[in-house]
Tab-separated table of C-alpha atoms in Angstrom:
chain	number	residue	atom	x	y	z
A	1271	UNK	CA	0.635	-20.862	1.434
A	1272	UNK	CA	-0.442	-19.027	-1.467
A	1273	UNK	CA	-0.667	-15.771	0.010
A	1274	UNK	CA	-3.049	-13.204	-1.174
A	1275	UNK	CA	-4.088	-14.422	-4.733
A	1276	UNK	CA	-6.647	-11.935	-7.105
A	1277	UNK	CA	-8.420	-12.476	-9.963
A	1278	UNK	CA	-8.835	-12.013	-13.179
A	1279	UNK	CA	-4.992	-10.297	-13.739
A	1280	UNK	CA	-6.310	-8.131	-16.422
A	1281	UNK	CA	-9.552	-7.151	-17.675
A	1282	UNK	CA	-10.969	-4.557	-20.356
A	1283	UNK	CA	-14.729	-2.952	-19.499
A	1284	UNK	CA	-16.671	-1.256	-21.527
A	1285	UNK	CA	-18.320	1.830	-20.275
A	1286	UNK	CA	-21.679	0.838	-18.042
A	1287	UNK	CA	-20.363	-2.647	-17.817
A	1288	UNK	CA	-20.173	-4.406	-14.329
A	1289	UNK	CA	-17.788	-6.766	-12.780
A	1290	UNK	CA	-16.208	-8.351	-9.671
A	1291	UNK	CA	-12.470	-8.719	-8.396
A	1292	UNK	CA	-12.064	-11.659	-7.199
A	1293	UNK	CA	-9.469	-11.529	-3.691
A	1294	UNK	CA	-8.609	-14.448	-1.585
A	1295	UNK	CA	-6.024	-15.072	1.068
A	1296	UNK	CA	-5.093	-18.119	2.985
A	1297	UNK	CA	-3.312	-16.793	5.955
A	1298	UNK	CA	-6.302	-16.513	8.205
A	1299	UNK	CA	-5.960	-12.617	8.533
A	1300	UNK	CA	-9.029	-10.919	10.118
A	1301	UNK	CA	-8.052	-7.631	8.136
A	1302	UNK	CA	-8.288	-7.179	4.275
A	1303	UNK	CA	-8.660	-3.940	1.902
A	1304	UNK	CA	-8.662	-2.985	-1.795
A	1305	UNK	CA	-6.598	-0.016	-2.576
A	1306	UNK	CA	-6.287	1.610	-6.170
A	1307	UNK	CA	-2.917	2.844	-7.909
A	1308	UNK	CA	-3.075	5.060	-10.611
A	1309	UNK	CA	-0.257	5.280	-12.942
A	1310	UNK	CA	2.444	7.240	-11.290
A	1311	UNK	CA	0.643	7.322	-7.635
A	1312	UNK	CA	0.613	6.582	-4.418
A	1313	UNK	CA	-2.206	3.915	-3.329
A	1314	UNK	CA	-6.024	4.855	-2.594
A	1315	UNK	CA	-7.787	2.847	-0.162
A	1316	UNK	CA	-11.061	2.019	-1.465
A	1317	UNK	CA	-12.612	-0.208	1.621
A	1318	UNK	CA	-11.302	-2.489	4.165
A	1319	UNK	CA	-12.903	-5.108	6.447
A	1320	UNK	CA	-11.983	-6.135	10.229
A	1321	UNK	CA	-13.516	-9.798	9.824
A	1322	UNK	CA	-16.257	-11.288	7.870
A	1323	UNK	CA	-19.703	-9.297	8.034
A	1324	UNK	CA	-17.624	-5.977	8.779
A	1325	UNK	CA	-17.025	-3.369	5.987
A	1326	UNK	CA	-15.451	-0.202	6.092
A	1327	UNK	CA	-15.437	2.727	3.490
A	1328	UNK	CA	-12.056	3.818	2.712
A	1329	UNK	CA	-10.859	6.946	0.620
A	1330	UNK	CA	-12.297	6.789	-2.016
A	1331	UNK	CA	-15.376	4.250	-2.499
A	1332	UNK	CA	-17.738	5.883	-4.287
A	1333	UNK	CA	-18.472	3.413	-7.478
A	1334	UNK	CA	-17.584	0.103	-5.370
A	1335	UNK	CA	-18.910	-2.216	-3.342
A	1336	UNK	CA	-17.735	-4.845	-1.126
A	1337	UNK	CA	-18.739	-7.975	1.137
A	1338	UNK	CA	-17.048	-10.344	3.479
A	1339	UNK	CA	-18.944	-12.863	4.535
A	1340	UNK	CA	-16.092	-15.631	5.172
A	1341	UNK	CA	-12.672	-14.796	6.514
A	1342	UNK	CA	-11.022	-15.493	3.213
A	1343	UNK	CA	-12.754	-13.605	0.714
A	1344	UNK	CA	-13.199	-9.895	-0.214
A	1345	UNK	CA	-14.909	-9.582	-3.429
A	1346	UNK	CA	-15.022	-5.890	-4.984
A	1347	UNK	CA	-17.510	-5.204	-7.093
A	1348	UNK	CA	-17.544	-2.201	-9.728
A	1349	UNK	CA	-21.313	-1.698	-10.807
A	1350	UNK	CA	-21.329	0.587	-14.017
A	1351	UNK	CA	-18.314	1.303	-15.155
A	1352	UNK	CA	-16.964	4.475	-15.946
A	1353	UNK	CA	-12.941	5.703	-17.389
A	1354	UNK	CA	-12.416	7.207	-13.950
A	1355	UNK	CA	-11.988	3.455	-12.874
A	1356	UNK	CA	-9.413	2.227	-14.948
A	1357	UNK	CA	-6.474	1.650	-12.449
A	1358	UNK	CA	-4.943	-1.211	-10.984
A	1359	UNK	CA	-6.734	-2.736	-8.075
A	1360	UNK	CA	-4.739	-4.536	-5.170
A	1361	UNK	CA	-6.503	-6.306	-2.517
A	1362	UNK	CA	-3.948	-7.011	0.777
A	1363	UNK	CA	-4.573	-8.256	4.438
A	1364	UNK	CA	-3.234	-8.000	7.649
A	1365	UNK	CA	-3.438	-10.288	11.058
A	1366	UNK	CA	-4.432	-7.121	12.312
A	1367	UNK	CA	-2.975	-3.501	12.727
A	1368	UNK	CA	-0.015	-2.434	14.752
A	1369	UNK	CA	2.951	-4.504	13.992
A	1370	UNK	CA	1.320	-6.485	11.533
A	1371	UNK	CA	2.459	-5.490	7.732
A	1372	UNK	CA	-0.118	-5.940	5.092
A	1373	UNK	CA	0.873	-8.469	2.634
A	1374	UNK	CA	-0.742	-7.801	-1.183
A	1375	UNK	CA	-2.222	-9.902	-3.613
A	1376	UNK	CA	-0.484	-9.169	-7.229
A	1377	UNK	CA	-2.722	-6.597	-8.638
A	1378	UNK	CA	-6.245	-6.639	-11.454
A	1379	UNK	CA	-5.012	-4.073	-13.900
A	1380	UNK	CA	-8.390	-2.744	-15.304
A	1381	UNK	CA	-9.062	-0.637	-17.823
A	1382	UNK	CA	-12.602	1.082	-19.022
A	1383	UNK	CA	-13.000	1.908	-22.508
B	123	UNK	CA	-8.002	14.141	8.370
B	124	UNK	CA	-4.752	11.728	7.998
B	125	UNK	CA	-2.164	12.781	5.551
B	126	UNK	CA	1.374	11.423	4.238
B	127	UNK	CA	3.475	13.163	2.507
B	128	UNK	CA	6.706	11.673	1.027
B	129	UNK	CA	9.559	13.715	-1.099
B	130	UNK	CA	11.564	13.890	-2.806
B	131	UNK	CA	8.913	11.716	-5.419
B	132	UNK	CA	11.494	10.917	-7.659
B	133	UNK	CA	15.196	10.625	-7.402
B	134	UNK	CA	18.083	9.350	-9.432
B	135	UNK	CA	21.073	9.156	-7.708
B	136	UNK	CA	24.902	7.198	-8.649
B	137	UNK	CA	25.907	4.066	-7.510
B	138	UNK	CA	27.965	4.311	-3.882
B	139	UNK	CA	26.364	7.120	-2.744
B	140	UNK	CA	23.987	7.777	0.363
B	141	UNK	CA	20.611	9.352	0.369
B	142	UNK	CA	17.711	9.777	2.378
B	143	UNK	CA	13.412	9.579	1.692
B	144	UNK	CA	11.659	11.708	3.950
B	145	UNK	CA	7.885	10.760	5.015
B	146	UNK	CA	6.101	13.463	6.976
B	147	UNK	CA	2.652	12.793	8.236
B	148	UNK	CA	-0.284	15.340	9.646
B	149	UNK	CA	-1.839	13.959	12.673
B	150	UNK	CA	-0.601	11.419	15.816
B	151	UNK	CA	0.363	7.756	14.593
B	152	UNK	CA	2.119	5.331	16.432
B	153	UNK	CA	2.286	2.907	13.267
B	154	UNK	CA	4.399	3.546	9.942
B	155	UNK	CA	5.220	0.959	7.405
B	156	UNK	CA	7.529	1.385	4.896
B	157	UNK	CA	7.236	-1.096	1.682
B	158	UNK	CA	9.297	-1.136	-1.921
B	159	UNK	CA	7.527	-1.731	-5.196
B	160	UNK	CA	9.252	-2.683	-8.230
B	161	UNK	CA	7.266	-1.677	-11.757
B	162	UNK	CA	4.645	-3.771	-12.442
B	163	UNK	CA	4.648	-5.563	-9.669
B	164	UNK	CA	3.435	-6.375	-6.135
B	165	UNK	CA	4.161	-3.865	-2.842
B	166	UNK	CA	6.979	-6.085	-0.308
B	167	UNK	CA	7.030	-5.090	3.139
B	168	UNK	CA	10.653	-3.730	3.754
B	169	UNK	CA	9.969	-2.159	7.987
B	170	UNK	CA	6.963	-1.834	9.923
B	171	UNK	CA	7.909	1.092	12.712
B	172	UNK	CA	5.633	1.264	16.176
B	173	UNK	CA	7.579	3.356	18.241
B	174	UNK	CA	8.994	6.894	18.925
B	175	UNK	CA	13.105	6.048	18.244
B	176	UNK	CA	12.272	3.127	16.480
B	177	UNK	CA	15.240	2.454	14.243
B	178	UNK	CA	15.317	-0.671	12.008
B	179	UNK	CA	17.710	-1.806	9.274
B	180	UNK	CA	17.460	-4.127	6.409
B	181	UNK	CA	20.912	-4.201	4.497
B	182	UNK	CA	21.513	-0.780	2.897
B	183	UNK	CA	18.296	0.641	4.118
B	184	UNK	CA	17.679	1.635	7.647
B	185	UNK	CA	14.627	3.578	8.693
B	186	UNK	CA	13.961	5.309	11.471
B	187	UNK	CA	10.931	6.976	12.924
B	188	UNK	CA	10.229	10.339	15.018
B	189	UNK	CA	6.562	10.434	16.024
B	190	UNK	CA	6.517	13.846	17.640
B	191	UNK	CA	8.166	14.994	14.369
B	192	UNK	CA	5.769	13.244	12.708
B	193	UNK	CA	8.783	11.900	10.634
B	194	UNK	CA	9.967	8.579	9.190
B	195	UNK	CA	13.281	8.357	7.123
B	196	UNK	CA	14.755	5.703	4.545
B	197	UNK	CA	18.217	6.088	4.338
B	198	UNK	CA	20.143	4.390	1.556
B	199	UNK	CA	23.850	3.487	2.173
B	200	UNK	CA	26.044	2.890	-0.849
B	201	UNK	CA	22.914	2.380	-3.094
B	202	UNK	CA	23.679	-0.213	-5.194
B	203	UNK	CA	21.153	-0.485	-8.700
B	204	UNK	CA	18.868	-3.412	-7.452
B	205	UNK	CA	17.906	-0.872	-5.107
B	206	UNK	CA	15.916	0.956	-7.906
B	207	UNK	CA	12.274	0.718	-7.067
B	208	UNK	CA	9.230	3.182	-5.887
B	209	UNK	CA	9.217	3.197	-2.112
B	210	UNK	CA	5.849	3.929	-0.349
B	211	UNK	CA	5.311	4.839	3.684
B	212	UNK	CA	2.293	4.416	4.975
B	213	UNK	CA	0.778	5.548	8.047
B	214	UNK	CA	-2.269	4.001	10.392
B	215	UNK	CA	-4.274	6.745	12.506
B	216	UNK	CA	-3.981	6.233	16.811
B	217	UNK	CA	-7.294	4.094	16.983
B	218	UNK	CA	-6.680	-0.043	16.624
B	219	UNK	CA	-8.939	0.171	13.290
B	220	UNK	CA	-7.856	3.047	11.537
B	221	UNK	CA	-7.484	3.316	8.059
B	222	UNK	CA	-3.785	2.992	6.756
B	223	UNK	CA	-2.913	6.111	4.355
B	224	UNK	CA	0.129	5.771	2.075
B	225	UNK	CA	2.213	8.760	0.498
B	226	UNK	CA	2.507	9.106	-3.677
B	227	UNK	CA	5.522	7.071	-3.657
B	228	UNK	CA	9.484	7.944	-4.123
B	229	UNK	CA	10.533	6.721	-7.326
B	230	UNK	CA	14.265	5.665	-7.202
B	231	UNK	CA	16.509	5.353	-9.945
B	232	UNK	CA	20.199	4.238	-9.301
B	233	UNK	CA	22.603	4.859	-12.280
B	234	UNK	CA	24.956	1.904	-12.700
């Protein structure tokens, strides 16, 4: 199994630009998020899903937007970039909550310029 | 609202000794996860804790967690230097869907 894999590992935006992280996982888990870690913090959860065609704000998810519409994938896309964004982005899942750890992908590091 | 709250944030500490991570949280969780993050990489899963009294232990870490204390430990026995890493709790509200909220982080730094 590959895990939780992400793409691209790094990528550079300029201001007003859009993109989409790429997150994939292979273990069948109904539960995925994307959390952000800024340098020196703890991790923000920006939304999460429960299984494909359910999406849940998080945190912080003002500036993002997400879809699940198979089990394995939870795209995150960031439509018009701003500095605030620059971070790095993990996306993890879970077989569900309770005594199910998350298991993470190994981080986007974006930055917007 | 759910918070987590870990401290000390950062810590250096010698070689042999013993030390402890405190994680307090605000509001009723049966759920607490502890993982390790080494810079620039990926979070690892070191203990997921479901129970009041819950006590697991993973080497030289062992972590325990009071839920009407609202209180998870790490303890560190004899830290050793690949033990240097950020640690993170997190902590997942009552309700099977909650949101899991993770604390800042405890840098650790073990001096050879």
């Amino acid at each position: 199994n590959a895990g939780v894999t992400q793409t691209p590992k790094f990528r550079i935006l300029k201001i007003g630009q859009s993109m989409t992280l790429q997150c994939t996982q292979d273990m069948n888990h109904n539960y995925m998020y994307w959390y952000r870690q800024d340098p020196g913090m703890g991790l923000k959860l920006i939304y999460y899903s429960v299984g494909a065609g359910i999406t849940d704000k998080g945190e912080v998810p003002n500036g993002y937007n997400v879809s699940r519409s198979t089990t394995e994938d939870f795209p995150l896309r960031l439509e018009l970039a701003a500095p605030s964004q620059t971070s790095v982005y993990f996306c993890a899942s879970s077989r569900r909550q309770g005594p199910y750890e998350q298991y993470f992908g190994p981080g986007t590091r974006l930055t917007v310029t | 609202e759910l918070k987590v709250e870990q401290n000390p944030l950062f810590l250096s500490m010698q070689e042999g000794k013993n030390y402890t991570i405190y994680c307090n949280y605000s509001t009723t969780s049966d759920r607490l996860y502890w993982y390790r993050q080494d810079p620039g990489k990926s979070l690892e899963s070191l203990f997921v804790l479901l129970s009041n009294g819950a006590v697991k232990q993973e080497g030289r870490l062992m972590a325990s967690l009071d839920t009407k204390a609202r209180l998870s430990t790490l303890h560190i026995t004899a830290a050793v230097h690949d033990l240097s890493a950020t640690y993170f709790c997190a902590v997942a509200g009552m309700n099977r869907d909650d949101k899991i909220i993770f604390g800042k982080g405890t840098r650790l730094h073990i001096l050879p």
